[in-house]
CSV table of C-alpha atoms and ligand atoms in Angstrom, one decimal:
chain,number,residue,atom,x,y,z
A,1,UNK,CA,123.8,118.5,118.1
A,2,UNK,CA,126.3,116.4,120.0
A,3,UNK,CA,125.1,115.0,123.2
A,4,UNK,CA,127.6,112.8,125.0
A,5,UNK,CA,126.3,110.5,127.7
A,6,UNK,CA,128.2,108.1,129.9
A,7,UNK,CA,126.9,105.8,132.5
A,8,UNK,CA,129.5,105.4,135.2
A,9,UNK,CA,127.2,103.7,137.6
A,10,UNK,CA,128.6,100.2,137.8
A,11,UNK,CA,125.5,98.4,138.9
A,12,UNK,CA,122.6,100.3,137.3
A,13,UNK,CA,121.8,99.8,133.6
A,14,UNK,CA,120.0,102.7,132.0
A,15,UNK,CA,118.8,103.0,128.4
A,16,UNK,CA,120.9,105.9,127.2
A,17,UNK,CA,119.0,106.2,123.9
A,18,UNK,CA,115.9,107.8,125.3
A,19,UNK,CA,117.9,110.2,127.5
A,20,UNK,CA,119.9,111.2,124.4
A,21,UNK,CA,116.7,111.8,122.6
A,22,UNK,CA,115.4,114.0,125.4
A,23,UNK,CA,118.6,115.9,125.6
A,24,UNK,CA,118.7,116.5,121.8
A,25,UNK,CA,115.1,117.7,121.8
A,26,UNK,CA,115.8,120.0,124.7
A,27,UNK,CA,118.7,121.6,122.8
A,28,UNK,CA,116.4,122.1,119.8
A,29,UNK,CA,113.7,123.6,122.0
A,30,UNK,CA,116.2,126.1,123.5
A,31,UNK,CA,117.6,127.0,120.0
A,32,UNK,CA,121.0,125.8,121.0
A,33,UNK,CA,121.2,122.6,118.9
A,34,UNK,CA,124.8,123.6,117.9
A,35,UNK,CA,126.1,123.3,121.4
A,36,UNK,CA,127.7,120.3,123.0
A,37,UNK,CA,126.2,118.9,126.1
A,38,UNK,CA,127.7,116.1,128.2
A,39,UNK,CA,125.7,114.0,130.7
A,40,UNK,CA,127.3,111.8,133.3
A,41,UNK,CA,125.3,109.2,135.2
A,42,UNK,CA,126.9,108.3,138.5
A,43,UNK,CA,126.2,106.5,141.8
A,44,UNK,CA,125.7,108.3,145.1
A,45,UNK,CA,129.3,107.8,146.2
A,46,UNK,CA,130.7,109.6,143.2
A,47,UNK,CA,128.0,112.3,143.5
A,48,UNK,CA,129.0,112.8,147.1
A,49,UNK,CA,132.6,113.3,146.1
A,50,UNK,CA,131.6,115.9,143.5
A,51,UNK,CA,129.2,117.6,145.8
A,52,UNK,CA,131.9,117.8,148.5
A,53,UNK,CA,134.5,119.1,146.1
A,54,UNK,CA,132.4,121.7,144.3
A,55,UNK,CA,129.8,122.7,146.9
A,56,UNK,CA,131.4,121.6,150.2
A,57,UNK,CA,128.4,119.4,151.0
A,58,UNK,CA,129.4,116.0,152.1
A,59,UNK,CA,126.3,114.1,150.9
A,60,UNK,CA,124.8,113.0,147.6
A,61,UNK,CA,122.5,115.2,145.6
A,62,UNK,CA,120.3,114.4,142.6
A,63,UNK,CA,121.8,116.6,139.9
A,64,UNK,CA,124.8,118.9,139.5
A,65,UNK,CA,125.5,121.3,136.5
A,66,UNK,CA,128.8,122.6,135.4
A,67,UNK,CA,128.5,125.3,132.8
A,68,UNK,CA,131.3,125.6,130.3
A,69,UNK,CA,130.1,128.2,127.9
A,70,UNK,CA,132.4,131.1,128.6
A,71,UNK,CA,132.2,132.6,125.1
A,72,UNK,CA,134.8,130.2,123.8
A,73,UNK,CA,134.7,128.9,120.3
A,74,UNK,CA,134.3,125.3,121.2
A,75,UNK,CA,130.6,125.7,121.7
A,76,UNK,CA,130.5,123.7,124.8
A,77,UNK,CA,127.4,124.1,126.9
A,78,UNK,CA,128.5,122.2,129.9
A,79,UNK,CA,128.1,119.0,131.9
A,80,UNK,CA,125.2,117.6,133.8
A,81,UNK,CA,125.8,114.9,136.4
A,82,UNK,CA,122.9,112.9,137.6
A,83,UNK,CA,122.9,110.4,140.4
A,84,UNK,CA,121.0,107.3,139.4
A,85,UNK,CA,120.8,106.1,143.0
A,86,UNK,CA,119.1,109.4,144.2
A,87,UNK,CA,116.9,109.5,141.0
A,88,UNK,CA,115.7,106.0,141.7
A,89,UNK,CA,114.8,106.8,145.3
A,90,UNK,CA,113.0,110.0,144.3
A,91,UNK,CA,111.1,108.1,141.6
A,92,UNK,CA,110.0,105.6,144.2
A,93,UNK,CA,108.9,108.3,146.5
A,94,UNK,CA,106.9,110.1,143.8
A,95,UNK,CA,105.6,106.9,142.4
A,96,UNK,CA,106.8,107.7,138.9
A,97,UNK,CA,109.2,105.9,136.5
A,98,UNK,CA,112.9,106.3,136.9
A,99,UNK,CA,113.0,107.6,133.3
A,100,UNK,CA,110.5,110.3,134.2
A,101,UNK,CA,112.6,111.4,137.2
A,102,UNK,CA,115.8,111.4,135.3
A,103,UNK,CA,114.1,113.5,132.6
A,104,UNK,CA,113.0,116.0,135.2
A,105,UNK,CA,116.6,116.2,136.6
A,106,UNK,CA,117.9,116.7,133.1
A,107,UNK,CA,115.6,119.6,132.6
A,108,UNK,CA,116.6,121.1,136.0
A,109,UNK,CA,120.3,120.6,135.2
A,110,UNK,CA,119.8,122.2,131.8
A,111,UNK,CA,118.0,125.2,133.3
A,112,UNK,CA,121.1,125.7,135.5
A,113,UNK,CA,123.4,125.6,132.5
A,114,UNK,CA,121.2,128.2,130.9
A,115,UNK,CA,121.9,130.5,133.8
A,116,UNK,CA,118.9,130.0,136.0
A,117,UNK,CA,119.5,129.6,139.7
A,118,UNK,CA,116.8,128.9,142.3
A,119,UNK,CA,119.2,129.4,145.2
A,120,UNK,CA,119.8,133.1,144.5
A,121,UNK,CA,116.4,134.6,145.4
A,122,UNK,CA,112.7,133.6,145.5
A,123,UNK,CA,112.1,135.6,142.3
A,124,UNK,CA,114.8,133.6,140.5
A,125,UNK,CA,113.5,130.4,141.9
A,126,UNK,CA,110.1,131.2,140.4
A,127,UNK,CA,111.7,132.1,137.0
A,128,UNK,CA,113.6,128.8,137.0
A,129,UNK,CA,110.4,126.8,137.9
A,130,UNK,CA,108.6,128.5,135.0
A,131,UNK,CA,111.4,127.7,132.6
A,132,UNK,CA,111.5,124.1,133.7
A,133,UNK,CA,107.7,123.8,133.2
A,134,UNK,CA,108.0,125.3,129.8
A,135,UNK,CA,110.8,122.9,128.8
A,136,UNK,CA,108.9,119.9,130.1
A,137,UNK,CA,105.7,120.8,128.2
A,138,UNK,CA,107.6,121.4,125.0
A,139,UNK,CA,109.4,118.1,125.5
A,140,UNK,CA,106.2,116.2,125.9
A,141,UNK,CA,104.7,117.9,122.9
A,142,UNK,CA,107.7,116.7,120.9
A,143,UNK,CA,107.7,113.2,122.4
A,144,UNK,CA,104.0,112.5,122.1
A,145,UNK,CA,103.4,113.5,118.6
A,146,UNK,CA,105.3,111.7,115.9
A,147,UNK,CA,104.0,108.4,114.6
A,148,UNK,CA,104.8,106.1,111.7
A,149,UNK,CA,102.3,105.5,108.9
A,150,UNK,CA,103.4,102.9,106.4
A,151,UNK,CA,102.5,103.3,102.7
A,152,UNK,CA,101.8,99.8,101.3
A,153,UNK,CA,101.5,100.8,97.6
A,154,UNK,CA,104.7,99.1,96.6
A,155,UNK,CA,103.5,95.7,97.8
A,156,UNK,CA,100.8,96.1,95.2
A,157,UNK,CA,103.4,97.4,92.6
A,158,UNK,CA,105.2,94.1,92.9
A,159,UNK,CA,102.0,92.1,92.6
A,160,UNK,CA,100.9,94.1,89.5
A,161,UNK,CA,104.3,93.4,87.9
A,162,UNK,CA,103.2,89.8,87.6
A,163,UNK,CA,99.5,90.4,87.3
A,164,UNK,CA,98.7,87.7,89.9
A,165,UNK,CA,97.4,87.9,93.4
A,166,UNK,CA,100.6,88.1,95.5
A,167,UNK,CA,102.2,89.7,97.4
A,168,UNK,CA,99.0,91.0,99.0
A,169,UNK,CA,99.1,94.6,100.3
A,170,UNK,CA,96.3,93.8,102.7
A,171,UNK,CA,98.3,91.1,104.4
A,172,UNK,CA,101.4,93.5,104.4
A,173,UNK,CA,99.3,96.2,106.1
A,174,UNK,CA,98.5,93.7,109.0
A,175,UNK,CA,102.2,92.9,109.4
A,176,UNK,CA,103.0,96.6,109.5
A,177,UNK,CA,100.4,97.2,112.2
A,178,UNK,CA,101.7,94.3,114.2
A,179,UNK,CA,105.2,95.7,114.0
A,180,UNK,CA,104.0,99.0,115.4
A,181,UNK,CA,102.9,101.2,112.6
A,182,UNK,CA,100.3,103.7,113.8
A,183,UNK,CA,98.6,103.9,110.4
A,184,UNK,CA,98.4,102.5,106.9
A,185,UNK,CA,98.5,104.6,103.8
A,186,UNK,CA,97.3,103.5,100.4
A,187,UNK,CA,97.1,105.5,97.2
A,188,UNK,CA,94.2,104.6,94.8
A,189,UNK,CA,95.4,106.1,91.6
A,190,UNK,CA,93.1,106.9,88.7
A,191,UNK,CA,95.3,104.6,86.6
A,192,UNK,CA,95.2,101.8,89.2
A,193,UNK,CA,98.9,101.1,88.6
A,194,UNK,CA,99.3,99.6,92.1
A,195,UNK,CA,96.4,99.6,94.5
A,196,UNK,CA,93.1,98.1,93.2
A,197,UNK,CA,89.6,98.9,94.4
A,198,UNK,CA,89.5,95.4,96.1
A,199,UNK,CA,92.6,96.4,98.1
A,200,UNK,CA,91.0,99.5,99.5
A,201,UNK,CA,87.8,97.8,100.3
A,202,UNK,CA,89.6,95.1,102.2
A,203,UNK,CA,92.0,97.5,103.9
A,204,UNK,CA,88.9,99.5,105.1
A,205,UNK,CA,87.6,96.3,106.7
A,206,UNK,CA,90.9,95.1,108.2
A,207,UNK,CA,93.1,98.0,109.2
A,208,UNK,CA,92.9,98.3,112.9
A,209,UNK,CA,94.9,101.5,113.4
A,210,UNK,CA,94.1,104.2,110.8
A,211,UNK,CA,93.6,104.0,107.1
A,212,UNK,CA,94.7,107.1,105.2
A,213,UNK,CA,93.5,107.0,101.6
A,214,UNK,CA,95.8,109.0,99.3
A,215,UNK,CA,94.0,110.2,96.2
A,216,UNK,CA,93.7,112.8,93.5
A,217,UNK,CA,90.7,115.2,93.6
A,218,UNK,CA,89.1,113.1,90.9
A,219,UNK,CA,85.3,112.5,91.0
A,220,UNK,CA,85.4,108.7,90.6
A,221,UNK,CA,87.9,108.4,93.5
A,222,UNK,CA,86.0,110.9,95.6
A,223,UNK,CA,82.9,108.8,95.3
A,224,UNK,CA,84.8,105.7,96.4
A,225,UNK,CA,86.2,107.6,99.4
A,226,UNK,CA,82.8,108.9,100.4
A,227,UNK,CA,81.4,105.4,100.1
A,228,UNK,CA,84.2,103.6,102.0
A,229,UNK,CA,84.9,106.3,104.6
A,230,UNK,CA,88.6,105.8,105.3
A,231,UNK,CA,89.9,107.4,108.6
A,232,UNK,CA,91.3,110.3,106.6
A,233,UNK,CA,92.1,111.2,103.0
A,234,UNK,CA,95.3,112.9,101.7
A,235,UNK,CA,94.7,114.8,98.5
A,236,UNK,CA,97.7,114.7,96.1
A,237,UNK,CA,98.3,116.0,92.6
A,238,UNK,CA,98.2,113.1,90.1
A,239,UNK,CA,99.7,112.9,86.7
A,240,UNK,CA,99.6,109.8,84.6
A,241,UNK,CA,103.2,109.9,83.4
A,242,UNK,CA,104.8,110.5,86.8
A,243,UNK,CA,106.8,107.8,88.6
A,244,UNK,CA,105.5,108.8,91.9
A,245,UNK,CA,103.7,111.9,93.3
A,246,UNK,CA,106.2,114.6,92.2
A,247,UNK,CA,105.3,117.9,93.8
A,248,UNK,CA,102.8,119.3,96.3
A,249,UNK,CA,99.3,120.4,95.4
A,250,UNK,CA,98.8,124.0,94.2
A,251,UNK,CA,96.2,124.7,96.9
A,252,UNK,CA,96.5,128.4,96.4
A,253,UNK,CA,95.8,128.0,92.7
A,254,UNK,CA,92.8,125.7,93.0
A,255,UNK,CA,91.2,126.8,96.2
A,256,UNK,CA,87.6,126.5,95.0
A,257,UNK,CA,87.9,123.0,93.7
A,258,UNK,CA,89.7,121.7,96.8
A,259,UNK,CA,87.4,123.6,99.1
A,260,UNK,CA,84.5,121.8,97.6
A,261,UNK,CA,86.2,118.4,98.1
A,262,UNK,CA,87.0,119.3,101.7
A,263,UNK,CA,83.4,120.3,102.2
A,264,UNK,CA,82.1,117.0,100.9
A,265,UNK,CA,84.6,114.9,103.0
A,266,UNK,CA,83.9,117.0,106.1
A,267,UNK,CA,80.1,116.3,105.7
A,268,UNK,CA,81.0,112.6,105.7
A,269,UNK,CA,83.2,113.1,108.7
A,270,UNK,CA,86.4,112.3,106.8
A,271,UNK,CA,89.3,114.6,107.8
A,272,UNK,CA,91.3,115.8,104.8
A,273,UNK,CA,95.1,116.4,104.5
A,274,UNK,CA,96.6,118.4,101.6
A,275,UNK,CA,100.0,117.3,100.4
A,276,UNK,CA,101.9,120.5,99.9
A,277,UNK,CA,105.4,121.8,99.3
A,278,UNK,CA,107.0,123.6,102.3
A,279,UNK,CA,105.6,126.9,101.3
A,280,UNK,CA,103.9,129.6,103.3
A,281,UNK,CA,101.3,130.5,100.7
A,282,UNK,CA,100.2,126.9,100.4
A,283,UNK,CA,99.9,126.6,104.2
A,284,UNK,CA,97.8,129.7,104.4
A,285,UNK,CA,95.6,128.5,101.5
A,286,UNK,CA,95.1,125.1,103.2
A,287,UNK,CA,94.1,126.9,106.4
A,288,UNK,CA,91.7,129.2,104.5
A,289,UNK,CA,89.8,126.3,102.9
A,290,UNK,CA,89.5,124.4,106.3
A,291,UNK,CA,91.8,121.5,105.7
A,292,UNK,CA,92.4,119.6,108.9
A,293,UNK,CA,95.9,118.5,108.0
A,294,UNK,CA,98.7,119.3,105.7
A,295,UNK,CA,101.3,116.8,104.7
A,296,UNK,CA,104.6,118.5,104.0
A,297,UNK,CA,106.5,117.2,101.0
A,298,UNK,CA,109.9,116.1,102.1
A,299,UNK,CA,111.0,115.0,98.6
A,300,UNK,CA,113.4,117.8,97.9
A,301,UNK,CA,115.1,117.4,101.2
A,302,UNK,CA,115.4,113.6,100.6
A,303,UNK,CA,116.7,114.0,97.1
A,304,UNK,CA,119.2,116.8,98.0
A,305,UNK,CA,122.6,116.2,96.3
A,306,UNK,CA,124.7,118.0,98.9
A,307,UNK,CA,124.7,118.6,102.6
A,308,UNK,CA,124.1,122.3,102.1
A,309,UNK,CA,121.1,121.7,99.9
A,310,UNK,CA,119.7,119.2,102.4
A,311,UNK,CA,120.2,121.8,105.2
A,312,UNK,CA,118.4,124.4,103.1
A,313,UNK,CA,115.5,122.1,102.3
A,314,UNK,CA,115.3,120.9,105.9
A,315,UNK,CA,115.1,124.5,107.2
A,316,UNK,CA,112.2,125.1,104.8
A,317,UNK,CA,110.4,122.0,106.1
A,318,UNK,CA,111.1,123.0,109.7
A,319,UNK,CA,109.8,126.5,109.2
A,320,UNK,CA,106.7,125.4,107.3
A,321,UNK,CA,105.8,122.7,109.8
A,322,UNK,CA,106.1,125.4,112.6
A,323,UNK,CA,103.9,127.8,110.6
A,324,UNK,CA,101.3,125.2,109.9
A,325,UNK,CA,101.3,124.0,113.5
A,326,UNK,CA,100.9,127.6,114.8
A,327,UNK,CA,98.0,128.2,112.4
A,328,UNK,CA,96.2,125.3,114.0
A,329,UNK,CA,96.7,122.8,111.2
A,330,UNK,CA,97.7,119.3,112.0
A,331,UNK,CA,101.0,118.4,110.3
A,332,UNK,CA,102.1,115.3,108.6
A,333,UNK,CA,105.1,114.8,106.4
A,334,UNK,CA,106.5,112.4,103.9
A,335,UNK,CA,108.0,111.4,100.6
A,336,UNK,CA,111.5,110.0,100.0
A,337,UNK,CA,112.1,109.5,103.7
A,338,UNK,CA,114.5,106.6,104.5
A,339,UNK,CA,116.6,105.2,107.3
A,340,UNK,CA,119.2,107.9,107.0
A,341,UNK,CA,117.2,111.1,106.6
A,342,UNK,CA,114.1,110.4,108.8
A,343,UNK,CA,115.5,111.0,112.3
A,344,UNK,CA,116.1,114.7,111.6
A,345,UNK,CA,112.6,115.3,110.4
A,346,UNK,CA,111.1,113.2,113.2
A,347,UNK,CA,112.8,115.3,115.8
A,348,UNK,CA,111.0,118.4,114.7
A,349,UNK,CA,108.2,118.1,117.2
A,350,UNK,CA,105.6,119.9,115.1
A,351,UNK,CA,104.9,116.8,112.9
A,352,UNK,CA,102.3,114.3,114.0
A,353,UNK,CA,102.9,111.5,111.5
A,354,UNK,CA,105.4,110.5,108.8
A,355,UNK,CA,104.1,108.6,105.8
A,356,UNK,CA,106.8,106.3,104.5
A,357,UNK,CA,106.6,103.7,101.8
A,358,UNK,CA,109.4,103.0,99.4
A,359,UNK,CA,112.3,102.8,101.9
A,360,UNK,CA,110.4,100.5,104.2
A,361,UNK,CA,109.4,98.1,101.4
A,362,UNK,CA,112.9,98.2,99.9
A,363,UNK,CA,114.4,97.2,103.2
A,364,UNK,CA,111.6,94.6,103.8
A,365,UNK,CA,112.7,92.7,100.7
A,366,UNK,CA,116.1,92.2,102.4
A,367,UNK,CA,115.3,91.9,106.1
A,368,UNK,CA,111.6,91.2,106.2
A,369,UNK,CA,108.6,93.6,106.7
A,370,UNK,CA,108.3,93.2,110.4
A,371,UNK,CA,111.9,94.1,111.0
A,372,UNK,CA,111.9,96.9,108.4
A,373,UNK,CA,108.9,98.6,110.1
A,374,UNK,CA,110.4,98.2,113.6
A,375,UNK,CA,113.8,99.7,112.5
A,376,UNK,CA,112.0,102.7,111.0
A,377,UNK,CA,109.9,103.1,114.1
A,378,UNK,CA,113.0,103.0,116.3
A,379,UNK,CA,114.2,106.2,114.5
A,380,UNK,CA,111.3,108.2,115.8
A,381,UNK,CA,111.6,109.8,119.2
A,382,UNK,CA,109.8,108.3,122.1
B,401,PXP,N1,103.2,110.9,101.0
B,401,PXP,C1,102.7,111.1,99.8
B,401,PXP,C2,101.6,112.1,99.6
B,401,PXP,C3,103.0,110.2,98.7
B,401,PXP,O1,102.5,110.4,97.5
B,401,PXP,C4,104.0,109.2,99.0
B,401,PXP,C5,104.4,108.3,97.8
B,401,PXP,O2,103.3,107.4,97.5
B,401,PXP,C6,104.5,109.1,100.2
B,401,PXP,C7,104.2,110.0,101.3
B,401,PXP,C8,105.5,108.0,100.6
B,401,PXP,O3,106.7,108.3,99.8
B,401,PXP,P1,107.8,107.2,99.8
B,401,PXP,O4,107.3,106.0,99.1
B,401,PXP,O5,108.9,107.9,99.1
B,401,PXP,O6,108.2,106.9,101.2
């Protein structure tokens, strides 16, 4: 999905990262993520020259599109040229941010590249406006959704290795929140190998964003959850001998048991998420027993040994997230996500939250927790 952006405006600095994000998301929305798009930011003088040369109009304009896709094999979609001077003036007039205006111009320019043309007839003008509205709404849907929830289990793992009282996962959770995490995840396992009851009690009292308690559908832990009332719970399969949660829940195979847990949590106003593999039958089962969320297991994608395998696993996650979203489930994802493989998942647009633990904590040991969280957050669109 190559998007090439160049700012040729000598005096106007403009953050190219968010524009690149928008452009990449738009290509995904249009199902043309394999195409190359180039975006050139210019001043009014350069725009006037282009407008004069290609449209015989000796004045600046806000955006010009130059389609290139003539069936060649290069997969070039075309060029969009935006005048930052005109964009800034228009933003002032409309009382919106310059980024907002540039985004609107990008959408307009892209619609032209896709073959829409408002100058041909009023019918085509209407079609183009509708297309632009659709693209804008899909873009905000993608931009607004994804958030980072940090799993602090491994701070407790380190503490338990010594059997003393530090490092403290409760303190770590506060640092994660200050660094911009939108939520904290903690797994109270039946074997208490990392998080202890005291941690969850204190997290419940101190987490200011959102506490997601990860747990097996075990009666002792269910009672703790009902008593403490975290902001949500994520039900996971739990095996004593596993190193970490290995696979998704078999929701389809234990509908009655899980439906009962969901019923009890719902009565206590605790939304439930079911951690599932990217599999249509599990999504349908989760919907059938009234789960609010599913968390899609990204482990096989993260652990893929080749690019092809990663692509296959990614496609499964993308399809499942789309299916779950369309059925009305809220969608989270997580497991094995790190600084290299997260951006692709985060750009999907159907996923509300990523739950990430090990990679953030591993980096935190080297660069500090605050920086590790900020760096991960920077990989998410927005
Ligand atoms: N989501 C669930 C359901 C998990 O069990 C875990 C691991 O505790 C995670 C996300 C986070 O995985 P990781 O530590 O690999 O980022």
